[in-house]
Each structure stands twice: as structure tokens, then as C-alpha cells.
Amino acid sequence: MNLFSESNLSPDLLKAIGELGYEAPTEIQKQTIPFILSDTRDLIALAQTGTGKTAAFSLPILDQIDDTSRKIQFLVLCPTRELCLQITKDIKSYTKYMRNLKTTAVYGGSSIMDQIRSLKDKPQVIVGTPGRVIDLINRKALDFSEIQYLVLDEADEMLSMGFKDDLETILRETPETKHNYLFSATMSKEVERISRSYLTQPHRIAVGSINEVKKNITHEFYVVGYRQKKEALKRLIDANPNQYSILFCRTRMETQEVADFLMQNGYAADALHGDLSQAQRDTVMKKFRLKNIDILVATDVAARGLDVNSLTHVIHFSLPDDPEVFVHRSGRTGRAGKNGISMSLIKPEETRKLKQIKSVTKIDIIEKQVPSSDEIIKSQVEGVFERLFTEHEEFFTFDDSLIPDLSEFTKEQLVHQLLQLQLRDLALFYKDKKDLRSEKLSDERDSPYSRRERGRDDRGGRDRRDRRDDRGGRDDRGGRDDRYSDRPARAERGDRGGDRERGGKRRSSANMTRFFFNLGKKDNLRKMDLLDIINKATEKNRKRPDIGDIEILEKFSFFEADKDFQQEIISNLQAMKFKGKEMRAEVAG
Ligand code: AMP
């Protein structure tokens, strides 16, 4: 089967997928569709997200559903609400012309009563997360007596998220005669065990799994000392302009820390991890899909269910333990016929782990050096031209008569001058910066994100703004770039005037303490308020403290103030309130 038109799928399905632009089946579809249409055996399919697995299992099953019956015949179980909604959306688009066929999604974190009401429609297809399905079984809202097809999608993930008991209950509560199709990105011991217990002599298909690593992804690794990791990350991001990437971390804490670092340095980034509420996760994913943010910092689990096809890079900020997870993460780029880049930042002591990943996955991961300042500028120049030739969005209009007579300049001179303006802040930031490659690698094994580490990061650039709120999209790329600014951003200059009034000449950072402050924009705190607060906290002192940079972020803030006033500020703030809220300042690094 090289084209869908050669398959035995019904004309209604073929018409719908034709409208979606599906012509040729993907590898997993080539293997799965004929099998499900003609074979009665169970199935284990090793396939990652992005291989077209949703259509691979749903098209042949939908083809066989009796839409004159109003009983549930097809149940898909998946680990997350996002994936559940995605699969439901896909199935609904495939069944656009099957007018009697109804699909309902049931998932946690949303009103169970609304879902019970929607089940009154008598859908033949249910897509659900295991916990919610069990709740609905217990409330007798789901009748599974006629189920013929059960798909466990991302089975490895459901098991690692602790749904084992729920899955076993559902497998037991559904008719023994049904067909079981298990899809998983990895074949963990638990997945093997579940298949042995509940699947009968399953046929096995492996696509895009460990032995079939995508060829269109270039894998690079960079060895950096622990203390240099974030600085190296910043350089890698700067050396790969116009990227749209997912950056993987191991823990929720690391995810938040790295995202905060990037946001504080002015990148359009945000964090996605399990400590966020469902509503927060939805917002972050929406921003990422809309490309309002272009770097998503995520844990492996949270990134599941996020179906984005156009990622340019995957960054392994921390290596996973399991080589299959490495393949799975990397496979998020290089989709839809595009090339992708996977970059791993590894500590010197992790070279053995990387060797193991290389040998198990047979991926050629090439060592590269963290880009030098010159290389970054070169890439940025290329990035400007790339955008020039690919993006033609009009962000604003202006009258061409405003363009003066430029005939005395050559084309090269004009481009040169515009590039100087465009990349000025970046070039100044990297000017005289030492190459990371020439520095001795640190083998330090101190705990992640030690205070010392934070202190270093904070020196990376001043007057960084939290662009999360300021950016409506990627449209601020044309102006000065605050990522590299050593001058206050335009909106902040008024406050600097305030600094001078108070303290006269600014003192160098060596005499300053950088404070963390527990309130931020969400508390309606403005720079003027923070200046006032510091004034009040130090008003008993005859001298006035110098005040340096102030960054008001969403949930908290940072400010610099005279070291001599450190204790006074910390203790006096505790006794004060801002708009009824307790205040707390700590030394930040
Ligand atoms: P999945 O692995 O199911 O998450 O699918 C990945 C993406 O590929 C989805 O956006 C699908 O709509 C798309 N897709 C699936 N099958 C095909 C196909 N045969 N041709 C083109 N796009 C497809």
C-alpha cells in the first residue's frame, strides 16, 4: 500500500483524510492499517509520537465500526488530557463524513458531570485518560459490554505515570473478545508484563524505534562544566537564531530554573512541568503552539501530548538515563520531511553515559565546541537573511516616501548598516567574552543550581526584561534586543533617573547586593513602588543606599542595592506590607 487510495478504507474515510492532505501512508500506517483490517490478532506497535500512529490505529478501526449501533465499540486510553483531546480531534476529522459516528473525550481535570451529559449522545468511540474512565465506570456512566477495539496509546507513559492498576481494571472490565492494540514509544519491562498478561499472541511492529532512528536529525553534543552550562546554553541559542525548540530537563525544579534563567535573560521561553496547574499548562502550550514563545523548557512527561510538527531543535539540557527516551525526545524534531537538530549539553563526567546512548541507539552524536562570539555573530547575520527571505509578515505599515534618497550608498553598505543596528546589542554583549572552549572544564559535582551558580547567571546580563508579558509574539525582534543590553531598556530609563536622584553616581556591582524580592507584577508591583519600599526600609539611616538594577518579574523581583544596607533592608522589609501583602527580601546569589 503506497497510497491511501490503494487501501481498503471506506470512501468516507478516504475523502476526509484526502482533505487533510494525507496521500501516502507513513511507515506505521503501511504496516498497521492492512493488519488491523484483515487480522484478528492483538498488536504491539513500537512507535513514537509524530510517526502518524493515531491515524494508523484509528482509520482501520473506524472503518469497521457499526455506526447503526449506539454502543461503545472503540476505546482509546492515553496518558494525558492534551493527548486525549488531540486524538479526539483527529478522530473527529477522520469521521467528518461518517455522520452517525460520534466520539467523546473523557479526561481528568474537567467537569465529570459535563462528560456524563455528553455520553448521553451515545458515542461509539471514547477517548479517555485511565483515571477518568475508571471514575465513569464506577458511576455506571460507561457501558463497555460491546467494546470490540481497545487501544492503549503511549502505554509506557501511562504505566510510568502510575496508571497500572487503572489499566488492569479496564483491561479486565472490557470483553475478552475485544482486540487489544498496544502502542508505545519504548518497550519497558512493565509494558512487556502488561502485554504478556492481557494480549494474546500479539503481532509486533516496530517503527521509528531504537533501530530506526530518524536519519534527518543531526545530533551534536557539547561538553561543558557544570558552572558553564547555562552560559553555554545561552550561546547555543544565540548561535541558532530563528529556532523553535523544546529543551528537556530531568526534574521539575531544573525545568523551572532553566526557564526562569532564559526568561530573565529576555528569551521568549516558558516552563512546562507537573507542578503547574492544568490551566497554566494549557496556557503555556497554547503560547508555544502560537509561537508566542519559541523555547519550551519541559520535563519528558509534561511534553507528552504536545503535538508540534515544526520544531527546529531539541535541546537535551540534561541527558535522560534511558537511551530510548533520548531517541524519543530527539524524534520531536525532524518531522514532516524537515531536518532537525538535537543538541546535548553534557558534563565531563557524563561522557560514559553518552557513550552508552551512542552504542545502544547507534546514533552518531558528534562533539562540537560551544560557539565563540564570532561564530554567534556569523549565525545571527545568517539568521537575519533567513528571516528576510522567509518571513513576509507586515508588522506595521509606513509610507515609502519616508525612505530618503539612498542612491549614494551601495546595496552592501546599506545592508551592512542595517545589520549593525539590528545586531548591535548582541555584538556588544559578546564583545571581549572569552570562549567557553578555552576555559578549563569544571568537574564540579555540587548540587544543581547552587546559590553560587545563580550568582554567576545573574551577572550574565543586566536590565533583562521578562518578555513573557511584554511580547505579543515574535514581533519585537526588530528593535533593540534587551537580551544583550547593558543599558536600561527604554521603558526603564525613567526609573534610572530616580536612581541618580537618590544615590548620585552609580556604584559598581561589587558594592551591590543582589536581592530576591517575593512580590512581582502579579502583585501590581511597579519599579516606582519598589524604589519607595527600599526608601522606607532605609529611611532611618542618615545615608542613602545606592540602588542598581531592578527587575520586576511576574511572580517575584530582583533588585540591587548598596551592600552596606543589606541587613537593614532584609530586616526592615519584614515589618512592612505592600498592598496588604507581607514582604521578604533575600540575598539572591
Ligand atoms: P501522530 O504520530 O499520530 O501524532 O501524527 C503526527 C502528525 O502527522 C499529525 O499532525 C498528523 O495529522 C500527521 N499525519 C499522520 N499521518 C499522515 C499522513 N499519512 N500524511 C500526512 N500527515 C500525516
Coordinates of C-alpha atoms and ligand atoms in Angstrom, one line a residue:
M1 CA 0.0 0.0 0.0
N2 CA 1.9 3.1 -1.2
L3 CA -1.1 5.4 -1.4
F4 CA -4.2 5.6 0.7
S5 CA -6.3 5.2 -2.4
E6 CA -4.9 1.6 -2.7
S7 CA -6.1 0.7 0.8
N8 CA -9.5 -0.9 1.5
L9 CA -10.6 2.0 3.6
S10 CA -14.1 3.3 3.0
P11 CA -14.7 6.3 0.7
D12 CA -15.9 8.4 3.6
L13 CA -12.6 8.0 5.4
L14 CA -10.6 8.4 2.2
K15 CA -12.4 11.6 1.4
A16 CA -11.8 13.0 4.9
I17 CA -8.1 12.2 5.1
G18 CA -7.7 13.4 1.5
E19 CA -8.9 16.8 2.7
L20 CA -6.3 16.7 5.5
G21 CA -3.6 16.3 2.8
Y22 CA -2.8 12.7 3.7
E23 CA -1.8 11.0 0.4
A24 CA 0.9 8.4 1.2
P25 CA 0.7 6.4 4.4
T26 CA 3.5 6.7 6.9
E27 CA 5.6 3.6 7.7
I28 CA 3.5 2.7 10.8
Q29 CA 0.3 3.2 8.8
K30 CA 1.6 1.0 6.0
Q31 CA 2.1 -1.8 8.4
T32 CA -0.8 -1.3 10.8
I33 CA -3.7 -0.5 8.5
P34 CA -3.7 -3.7 6.5
F35 CA -3.0 -5.7 9.6
I36 CA -6.0 -4.3 11.6
L37 CA -8.3 -4.6 8.6
S38 CA -7.6 -8.2 8.0
D39 CA -6.0 -9.9 11.0
T40 CA -7.7 -10.9 14.2
R41 CA -4.6 -11.0 16.4
D42 CA -3.7 -8.4 19.0
L43 CA -0.9 -6.0 18.3
I44 CA 2.1 -4.3 19.9
A45 CA 3.4 -1.4 17.9
L46 CA 6.5 0.4 18.9
A47 CA 6.1 3.9 17.5
Q48 CA 6.8 7.4 18.7
T49 CA 4.7 10.5 18.6
G50 CA 4.9 12.0 15.1
T51 CA 5.0 8.8 13.2
G52 CA 1.3 9.0 12.3
K53 CA 0.3 6.4 14.8
T54 CA -3.1 8.0 15.6
A55 CA -4.3 7.5 12.0
A56 CA -2.5 4.1 12.0
F57 CA -4.8 2.7 14.6
S58 CA -7.9 4.8 14.2
L59 CA -8.5 4.6 10.4
P60 CA -8.8 0.8 10.2
I61 CA -10.8 0.5 13.4
L62 CA -13.2 3.3 12.4
D63 CA -13.6 1.5 9.1
Q64 CA -15.0 -1.5 10.9
I65 CA -17.3 0.2 13.4
D66 CA -21.0 -0.4 13.1
D67 CA -22.4 3.1 13.2
T68 CA -26.0 1.9 13.3
S69 CA -25.4 0.6 16.8
R70 CA -25.3 3.2 19.6
K71 CA -23.0 1.2 21.8
I72 CA -19.4 2.0 22.6
Q73 CA -17.2 -0.2 20.3
F74 CA -13.9 1.5 20.3
L75 CA -12.0 2.8 23.4
V76 CA -8.6 4.6 23.3
L77 CA -6.7 5.1 26.5
C78 CA -3.9 7.6 26.7
P79 CA -1.9 9.3 29.4
T80 CA -2.7 13.0 29.3
R81 CA -5.6 15.3 28.7
E82 CA -3.7 17.0 25.9
L83 CA -3.2 13.8 24.0
C84 CA -6.8 12.8 24.7
L85 CA -8.0 16.0 23.1
Q86 CA -5.6 15.6 20.2
I87 CA -6.7 12.1 19.4
T88 CA -10.3 13.1 19.7
K89 CA -9.8 15.9 17.3
D90 CA -8.0 13.6 14.9
I91 CA -10.7 11.0 15.0
K92 CA -13.4 13.6 14.6
S93 CA -11.7 14.9 11.5
Y94 CA -11.3 11.4 10.1
T95 CA -15.0 10.7 10.6
K96 CA -16.2 14.0 9.2
Y97 CA -18.3 12.2 6.6
M98 CA -19.4 9.4 8.9
R99 CA -22.4 11.3 10.1
N100 CA -23.7 8.7 12.5
L101 CA -20.4 8.2 14.2
K102 CA -19.9 10.0 17.5
T103 CA -16.7 10.4 19.5
T104 CA -16.4 11.6 23.1
A105 CA -13.4 12.6 25.1
V106 CA -13.3 11.9 28.9
Y107 CA -10.4 13.1 30.9
G108 CA -9.5 14.3 34.3
G109 CA -9.3 18.0 35.4
S110 CA -12.6 18.8 33.8
S111 CA -16.2 18.6 34.9
I112 CA -17.3 14.9 35.2
M113 CA -21.0 16.0 35.0
D114 CA -20.4 17.6 31.7
Q115 CA -18.7 14.5 30.4
I116 CA -21.6 12.3 31.7
R117 CA -24.0 14.6 29.9
S118 CA -22.0 14.2 26.6
L119 CA -22.1 10.4 27.0
K120 CA -25.9 10.7 26.7
D121 CA -25.2 11.3 23.0
K122 CA -24.3 7.6 22.8
P123 CA -21.0 7.8 21.2
Q124 CA -19.4 4.7 19.6
V125 CA -15.9 5.9 20.3
I126 CA -14.5 7.0 23.6
V127 CA -11.0 8.5 24.1
G128 CA -10.1 8.8 27.7
T129 CA -7.5 9.0 30.4
P130 CA -7.4 5.9 32.6
G131 CA -8.3 7.7 35.9
R132 CA -11.4 9.4 34.5
V133 CA -12.5 6.2 32.7
I134 CA -12.4 4.4 36.0
D135 CA -14.4 7.1 37.7
L136 CA -17.0 6.9 35.0
I137 CA -17.2 3.1 35.2
N138 CA -17.7 3.4 38.9
R139 CA -20.6 5.9 38.3
K140 CA -22.0 3.4 35.8
A141 CA -21.9 6.1 33.1
L142 CA -19.9 3.9 30.7
D143 CA -21.2 0.7 29.2
F144 CA -18.2 -1.3 27.9
S145 CA -20.1 -4.5 27.2
E146 CA -19.9 -4.2 23.4
I147 CA -16.3 -2.9 23.1
Q148 CA -14.5 -4.5 20.2
Y149 CA -11.3 -2.5 20.0
L150 CA -9.1 -1.2 22.8
V151 CA -6.1 0.9 22.0
L152 CA -3.5 1.6 24.7
D153 CA -1.7 4.7 23.4
E154 CA 1.6 5.6 24.9
A155 CA 1.4 2.6 27.1
D156 CA 4.9 3.2 28.5
E157 CA 3.9 6.6 29.6
M158 CA 0.6 5.5 31.2
L159 CA 2.5 3.0 33.2
S160 CA 5.2 5.3 34.3
M161 CA 2.6 7.8 35.4
G162 CA 1.2 5.3 37.8
F163 CA -1.9 4.2 35.8
K164 CA -1.0 0.5 36.1
D165 CA -3.9 -0.5 38.4
D166 CA -6.4 1.5 36.4
L167 CA -5.2 -0.1 33.1
E168 CA -5.5 -3.5 34.5
T169 CA -9.0 -2.8 35.8
I170 CA -10.1 -1.5 32.4
L171 CA -8.5 -4.4 30.6
R172 CA -10.4 -6.8 32.9
E173 CA -13.7 -4.9 32.8
T174 CA -13.9 -5.0 29.0
P175 CA -15.0 -8.0 27.0
E176 CA -12.3 -10.7 26.5
T177 CA -13.3 -11.0 22.8
K178 CA -12.1 -7.5 22.0
H179 CA -8.9 -6.7 20.0
N180 CA -6.2 -5.1 22.0
Y181 CA -3.7 -2.8 20.3
L182 CA -0.9 -1.5 22.4
F183 CA 1.2 1.4 21.2
S184 CA 4.3 2.5 23.0
A185 CA 7.4 4.6 22.3
T186 CA 9.5 2.3 24.4
M187 CA 9.3 -1.4 25.4
S188 CA 9.8 -1.2 29.1
K189 CA 9.6 -4.2 31.5
E190 CA 6.2 -3.0 32.6
V191 CA 4.9 -2.8 29.1
E192 CA 6.1 -6.3 28.4
R193 CA 4.4 -7.5 31.6
I194 CA 1.1 -5.9 30.7
S195 CA 1.3 -7.4 27.2
R196 CA 2.1 -10.8 28.5
S197 CA -0.9 -10.7 30.9
Y198 CA -3.5 -9.2 28.7
L199 CA -2.6 -9.6 25.0
T200 CA -2.9 -12.9 23.2
Q201 CA 0.0 -13.8 20.9
P202 CA 0.3 -10.3 19.7
H203 CA 1.8 -9.4 16.4
R204 CA 4.7 -7.0 16.7
I205 CA 5.5 -3.9 14.6
A206 CA 8.4 -1.5 15.3
V207 CA 8.6 1.8 13.6
G208 CA 10.9 4.7 14.3
S209 CA 12.1 2.8 17.3
I210 CA 15.6 2.4 18.5
N211 CA 16.8 0.6 15.4
E212 CA 15.2 3.1 13.1
V213 CA 16.4 6.4 14.3
K214 CA 15.4 9.2 12.1
K215 CA 18.1 10.0 9.5
N216 CA 17.1 13.6 9.1
I217 CA 18.2 14.6 12.6
T218 CA 21.8 15.9 13.2
H219 CA 22.9 15.0 16.7
E220 CA 25.5 17.2 18.4
F221 CA 26.9 17.2 21.9
Y222 CA 28.8 19.8 23.9
V223 CA 30.9 19.1 26.9
V224 CA 30.6 21.9 29.5
G225 CA 31.5 22.2 33.1
Y226 CA 28.6 22.3 35.4
R227 CA 29.0 26.0 36.2
Q228 CA 29.1 26.9 32.5
K229 CA 26.0 25.0 31.5
K230 CA 23.6 27.9 31.3
E231 CA 26.1 30.2 29.7
A232 CA 26.8 27.5 27.1
L233 CA 23.0 27.2 26.6
K234 CA 22.7 30.9 26.0
R235 CA 25.4 30.7 23.4
L236 CA 23.9 27.7 21.7
I237 CA 20.5 29.5 21.5
D238 CA 22.2 32.7 20.2
A239 CA 24.1 30.7 17.6
N240 CA 20.9 29.1 16.4
P241 CA 18.6 32.0 15.6
N242 CA 15.0 31.6 14.5
Q243 CA 14.8 28.4 16.4
Y244 CA 11.5 26.8 17.6
S245 CA 12.6 24.2 20.1
I246 CA 11.9 22.1 23.1
L247 CA 14.5 22.0 25.8
F248 CA 14.4 18.9 28.0
C249 CA 15.3 18.8 31.7
R250 CA 15.2 16.0 34.1
T251 CA 13.3 17.4 37.1
R252 CA 10.5 19.9 37.6
M253 CA 12.8 22.1 39.6
E254 CA 15.5 22.1 36.9
T255 CA 12.9 22.9 34.3
Q256 CA 11.6 25.9 36.2
E257 CA 15.1 27.1 37.0
V258 CA 16.3 26.9 33.3
A259 CA 13.1 28.5 32.1
D260 CA 13.5 31.4 34.6
F261 CA 17.1 31.8 33.6
L262 CA 16.0 32.1 29.9
M263 CA 13.1 34.4 30.7
Q264 CA 15.2 36.6 32.9
N265 CA 17.7 36.9 30.0
G266 CA 15.0 38.1 27.7
Y267 CA 14.3 34.9 25.7
A268 CA 10.7 34.0 24.7
A269 CA 10.7 30.9 26.8
D270 CA 8.5 29.2 29.3
A271 CA 8.3 26.2 31.5
L272 CA 6.1 23.1 31.3
H273 CA 6.1 20.7 34.1
G274 CA 3.9 18.8 36.6
D275 CA 4.0 21.4 39.3
L276 CA 1.9 23.8 37.2
S277 CA -1.9 23.6 37.3
Q278 CA -3.8 22.3 34.3
A279 CA -4.8 25.8 33.4
Q280 CA -1.2 27.0 33.5
R281 CA 0.0 24.1 31.4
D282 CA -2.8 24.8 28.8
T283 CA -1.7 28.5 28.6
V284 CA 2.0 27.6 28.1
M285 CA 1.2 25.0 25.4
K286 CA -1.1 27.5 23.7
K287 CA 1.6 30.1 23.7
F288 CA 4.1 27.6 22.3
R289 CA 1.7 26.4 19.5
L290 CA 1.0 30.0 18.6
K291 CA 4.8 30.7 18.6
N292 CA 4.4 33.4 21.2
I293 CA 7.2 31.6 22.9
D294 CA 9.8 29.8 20.8
I295 CA 11.7 27.8 23.5
L296 CA 9.7 25.4 25.7
V297 CA 11.5 24.1 28.7
A298 CA 9.8 20.8 29.7
T299 CA 10.1 17.6 31.5
D300 CA 9.7 14.4 29.5
V301 CA 6.3 13.6 31.0
A302 CA 4.8 17.1 30.6
A303 CA 5.9 17.4 26.9
R304 CA 3.9 14.3 26.0
G305 CA 0.8 15.1 24.2
L306 CA 2.2 18.3 22.8
D307 CA 2.0 17.7 19.1
V308 CA 4.1 20.2 17.3
N309 CA 5.5 19.3 13.9
S310 CA 7.8 22.2 13.1
L311 CA 10.4 22.0 15.8
T312 CA 13.8 23.0 14.5
H313 CA 15.8 21.9 17.6
V314 CA 15.6 19.6 20.6
I315 CA 17.9 20.5 23.3
H316 CA 18.9 17.9 26.0
F317 CA 19.8 20.2 28.8
S318 CA 20.2 17.1 30.8
L319 CA 20.7 13.6 29.4
P320 CA 18.0 11.1 30.2
D321 CA 19.0 7.8 31.7
D322 CA 17.2 5.7 29.2
P323 CA 18.6 5.7 25.6
E324 CA 15.2 5.2 24.2
V325 CA 14.0 8.4 25.9
F326 CA 16.9 10.1 24.1
V327 CA 15.6 8.8 20.8
H328 CA 12.1 9.7 21.7
R329 CA 12.9 13.3 22.7
S330 CA 15.1 13.8 19.6
G331 CA 12.4 12.5 17.4
R332 CA 10.2 15.5 18.2
T333 CA 12.3 17.5 15.7
G334 CA 12.8 16.5 12.0
R335 CA 9.2 15.8 11.4
A336 CA 7.1 16.3 8.3
G337 CA 10.0 15.9 6.0
K338 CA 12.1 18.7 7.6
N339 CA 15.6 18.4 9.0
G340 CA 16.1 18.7 12.7
I341 CA 19.0 19.2 15.2
S342 CA 19.3 17.6 18.5
M343 CA 21.9 19.2 20.9
S344 CA 23.0 17.7 24.2
L345 CA 24.8 19.6 26.9
I346 CA 26.8 17.1 28.9
K347 CA 29.0 17.5 31.9
P348 CA 32.5 15.9 31.7
E349 CA 31.5 13.1 33.9
E350 CA 28.6 12.2 31.7
T351 CA 30.7 11.1 28.7
R352 CA 30.3 7.5 29.7
K353 CA 26.5 7.9 29.7
L354 CA 26.6 9.4 26.3
K355 CA 28.8 6.6 25.0
Q356 CA 26.1 4.2 26.2
I357 CA 23.4 6.1 24.4
K358 CA 25.5 6.1 21.3
S359 CA 26.1 2.4 21.4
V360 CA 22.6 1.4 22.2
T361 CA 20.9 3.7 19.7
K362 CA 23.7 3.6 17.0
I363 CA 23.2 7.3 16.6
D364 CA 26.3 9.2 15.5
I365 CA 26.4 12.1 18.0
I366 CA 29.1 14.5 17.0
E367 CA 31.1 16.5 19.5
K368 CA 31.1 20.2 18.9
Q369 CA 32.5 23.2 20.6
V370 CA 30.3 25.9 22.3
P371 CA 30.2 28.7 19.7
S372 CA 32.6 31.6 20.0
S373 CA 31.5 35.2 19.9
D374 CA 32.4 35.4 16.3
E375 CA 30.6 32.3 15.3
I376 CA 27.5 33.6 17.1
I377 CA 27.5 36.8 15.3
K378 CA 28.0 35.0 12.0
S379 CA 25.0 32.8 12.7
Q380 CA 23.0 35.8 13.7
V381 CA 23.8 37.6 10.4
E382 CA 22.7 34.4 8.5
G383 CA 19.6 34.3 10.7
V384 CA 18.6 37.8 9.7
F385 CA 18.9 36.9 6.0
E386 CA 17.0 33.7 6.6
R387 CA 14.1 35.7 8.1
L388 CA 14.4 38.3 5.3
F389 CA 13.8 35.6 2.7
T390 CA 11.2 33.5 4.5
E391 CA 9.1 35.9 6.6
H392 CA 7.0 38.5 4.8
E393 CA 4.6 39.5 7.5
E394 CA 3.8 43.2 7.7
F395 CA 4.1 44.2 11.3
F396 CA 3.4 47.8 10.6
T397 CA 2.9 50.0 7.6
F398 CA 4.7 53.2 6.7
D399 CA 4.8 55.5 3.8
D400 CA 7.6 54.7 1.4
S401 CA 8.1 58.4 1.0
L402 CA 9.8 58.3 4.4
I403 CA 12.7 56.4 2.8
P404 CA 15.2 59.0 2.0
D405 CA 17.3 59.1 -1.2
L406 CA 19.9 56.4 -0.6
S407 CA 21.4 56.4 -4.1
E408 CA 24.8 57.5 -2.8
F409 CA 25.2 54.2 -0.8
T410 CA 25.8 50.8 -2.3
K411 CA 23.4 47.9 -1.5
E412 CA 26.2 46.3 0.6
Q413 CA 26.7 49.5 2.6
L414 CA 23.0 49.7 3.4
V415 CA 22.7 46.1 4.4
H416 CA 25.9 46.4 6.5
Q417 CA 24.5 49.4 8.3
L418 CA 21.1 47.8 9.0
L419 CA 22.8 44.7 10.3
Q420 CA 24.9 46.9 12.6
L421 CA 21.7 48.3 14.1
Q422 CA 19.9 45.0 14.3
L423 CA 22.8 43.1 16.0
R424 CA 24.4 45.9 17.9
D425 CA 23.3 44.7 21.4
L426 CA 24.3 41.1 20.8
A427 CA 27.7 42.1 19.4
L428 CA 28.3 44.4 22.4
F429 CA 27.3 41.7 24.8
Y430 CA 29.7 39.2 23.3
K431 CA 32.5 41.6 22.7
D432 CA 35.6 40.5 24.6
K433 CA 33.8 37.5 26.0
K434 CA 36.1 34.6 26.4
D435 CA 35.4 31.4 24.5
L436 CA 34.0 28.8 26.8
R437 CA 36.0 26.1 25.0
S438 CA 39.3 27.7 26.2
E439 CA 38.2 27.6 29.8
K440 CA 39.2 24.7 31.9
L441 CA 36.3 22.3 32.2
S442 CA 34.9 22.1 35.7
D443 CA 34.3 18.7 37.1
E444 CA 32.4 20.1 39.9
R445 CA 29.6 17.9 41.3
D446 CA 28.0 20.3 43.6
S447 CA 24.2 20.3 43.8
P448 CA 22.3 21.6 40.9
Y449 CA 21.5 25.3 40.9
S450 CA 23.6 26.1 43.9
R451 CA 23.5 29.7 45.1
R452 CA 26.9 30.3 43.6
E453 CA 25.6 29.1 40.2
R454 CA 22.7 31.5 40.4
G455 CA 25.1 34.3 41.2
R456 CA 27.1 33.6 38.1
D457 CA 24.0 33.5 35.9
D458 CA 22.7 36.7 37.2
R459 CA 25.8 38.5 36.0
G460 CA 25.1 37.3 32.5
G461 CA 23.3 40.5 31.5
R462 CA 21.6 43.4 33.2
D463 CA 18.3 45.0 32.6
R464 CA 16.8 41.9 31.2
R465 CA 13.1 42.1 31.0
D466 CA 10.6 39.4 31.4
R467 CA 9.5 39.3 27.8
R468 CA 6.8 36.8 28.6
D469 CA 4.3 39.6 29.2
D470 CA 5.8 42.2 27.0
R471 CA 5.8 40.1 23.9
G472 CA 2.7 39.8 21.9
G473 CA 4.5 37.4 19.7
R474 CA 7.8 37.3 17.9
D475 CA 7.2 40.8 16.7
D476 CA 9.7 42.6 18.9
R477 CA 12.6 41.2 17.1
G478 CA 13.1 44.3 15.1
G479 CA 14.1 46.6 17.8
R480 CA 16.8 46.8 20.4
D481 CA 17.4 43.4 22.0
D482 CA 17.3 43.6 25.7
R483 CA 18.9 40.1 25.9
Y484 CA 22.2 41.8 25.4
S485 CA 21.6 45.2 26.8
D486 CA 23.9 46.8 29.3
R487 CA 21.8 49.9 29.1
P488 CA 18.3 50.2 30.6
A489 CA 15.5 49.4 28.3
R490 CA 13.7 52.4 27.1
A491 CA 10.7 52.0 29.4
E492 CA 13.1 51.7 32.4
R493 CA 15.1 54.8 31.9
G494 CA 12.7 57.0 34.0
D495 CA 13.5 54.8 37.0
R496 CA 17.2 55.2 36.4
G497 CA 16.6 58.9 36.8
G498 CA 15.2 58.0 40.1
D499 CA 18.4 56.1 41.0
R500 CA 20.5 59.1 40.3
E501 CA 18.4 61.4 42.4
R502 CA 18.9 59.1 45.3
G503 CA 22.4 58.0 45.1
G504 CA 24.3 60.2 42.7
K505 CA 26.8 58.2 40.7
R506 CA 26.1 54.5 40.4
R507 CA 28.4 52.3 42.3
S508 CA 29.8 49.2 40.7
S509 CA 28.1 45.9 41.2
A510 CA 31.0 44.8 43.5
N511 CA 29.5 47.1 46.1
M512 CA 26.0 46.0 45.5
T513 CA 24.0 43.1 46.9
R514 CA 21.5 41.5 44.5
F515 CA 18.3 40.8 46.4
F516 CA 15.4 38.5 45.6
F517 CA 12.1 40.1 46.5
N518 CA 9.0 38.0 47.0
L519 CA 6.5 40.2 45.1
G520 CA 6.1 40.8 41.4
K521 CA 3.9 42.1 38.6
K522 CA 1.0 39.9 39.7
D523 CA 1.0 41.8 43.0
N524 CA 0.8 45.1 40.9
L525 CA 4.3 46.0 42.0
R526 CA 6.0 48.6 39.8
K527 CA 9.6 49.8 39.8
M528 CA 8.5 53.0 41.5
D529 CA 6.8 51.0 44.3
L530 CA 10.0 49.0 44.8
L531 CA 12.1 52.2 45.0
D532 CA 9.6 53.6 47.5
I533 CA 9.8 50.4 49.6
I534 CA 13.6 50.5 49.7
N535 CA 13.5 54.2 50.6
K536 CA 11.1 53.4 53.5
A537 CA 13.1 50.5 54.7
T538 CA 16.3 52.6 54.9
E539 CA 14.7 56.0 55.9
K540 CA 16.1 55.8 59.5
N541 CA 19.7 55.7 58.1
R542 CA 21.3 59.1 57.6
K543 CA 22.9 57.8 54.4
R544 CA 21.1 56.9 51.3
P545 CA 21.7 53.5 49.7
D546 CA 22.7 53.3 46.0
I547 CA 20.1 51.3 44.1
G548 CA 21.1 49.4 41.0
D549 CA 19.1 47.3 38.5
I550 CA 15.5 46.4 39.3
E551 CA 13.7 43.6 37.5
I552 CA 10.1 43.2 38.2
L553 CA 9.1 39.7 37.0
E554 CA 5.7 38.0 37.1
K555 CA 5.8 36.4 40.5
F556 CA 8.9 37.9 42.1
S557 CA 11.5 40.5 41.5
F558 CA 15.2 41.2 41.8
F559 CA 17.0 44.4 42.8
E560 CA 20.5 45.6 43.5
A561 CA 21.2 47.8 46.5
D562 CA 24.2 49.0 48.4
K563 CA 25.9 46.2 50.3
D564 CA 26.2 48.3 53.5
F565 CA 22.4 48.3 53.7
Q566 CA 21.9 44.6 53.2
Q567 CA 20.9 43.7 56.7
E568 CA 18.8 46.8 57.2
I569 CA 16.8 46.2 54.1
I570 CA 16.2 42.5 54.9
S571 CA 15.1 43.0 58.4
N572 CA 13.1 46.2 57.9
L573 CA 11.2 44.9 55.0
Q574 CA 9.8 42.0 57.1
A575 CA 7.9 44.5 59.2
M576 CA 6.3 46.3 56.3
K577 CA 3.5 45.4 53.9
F578 CA 2.8 46.2 50.3
K579 CA -1.0 46.4 49.5
G580 CA -1.6 44.2 52.4
K581 CA 1.0 41.6 51.4
E582 CA 4.0 40.5 53.5
M583 CA 7.3 41.4 52.0
R584 CA 10.5 39.4 52.1
A585 CA 13.9 40.1 50.6
E586 CA 16.8 37.7 50.5
V587 CA 20.3 37.8 49.1
A588 CA 19.9 36.3 45.6
G589 CA 23.3 34.9 44.9
Ligands
AMP1 P1 0.8 11.3 15.2 O1 2.0 10.5 15.3 O2 -0.4 10.5 15.2 O3 0.8 12.3 16.4 O4 0.8 12.2 13.9 C1 1.8 13.2 13.6 C2 1.3 14.2 12.6 O5 1.3 13.7 11.3 C3 -0.2 14.6 12.8 O6 -0.2 16.1 12.7 C4 -1.0 14.0 11.7 O7 -2.1 14.8 11.3 C5 0.1 13.9 10.6 N1 -0.1 12.7 9.7 C6 -0.4 11.5 10.1 N2 -0.5 10.6 9.0 C7 -0.2 11.4 7.9 C8 0.0 11.1 6.5 N3 -0.2 9.9 6.1 N4 0.3 12.1 5.7 C9 0.5 13.4 6.2 N5 0.4 13.7 7.5 C10 0.1 12.7 8.4

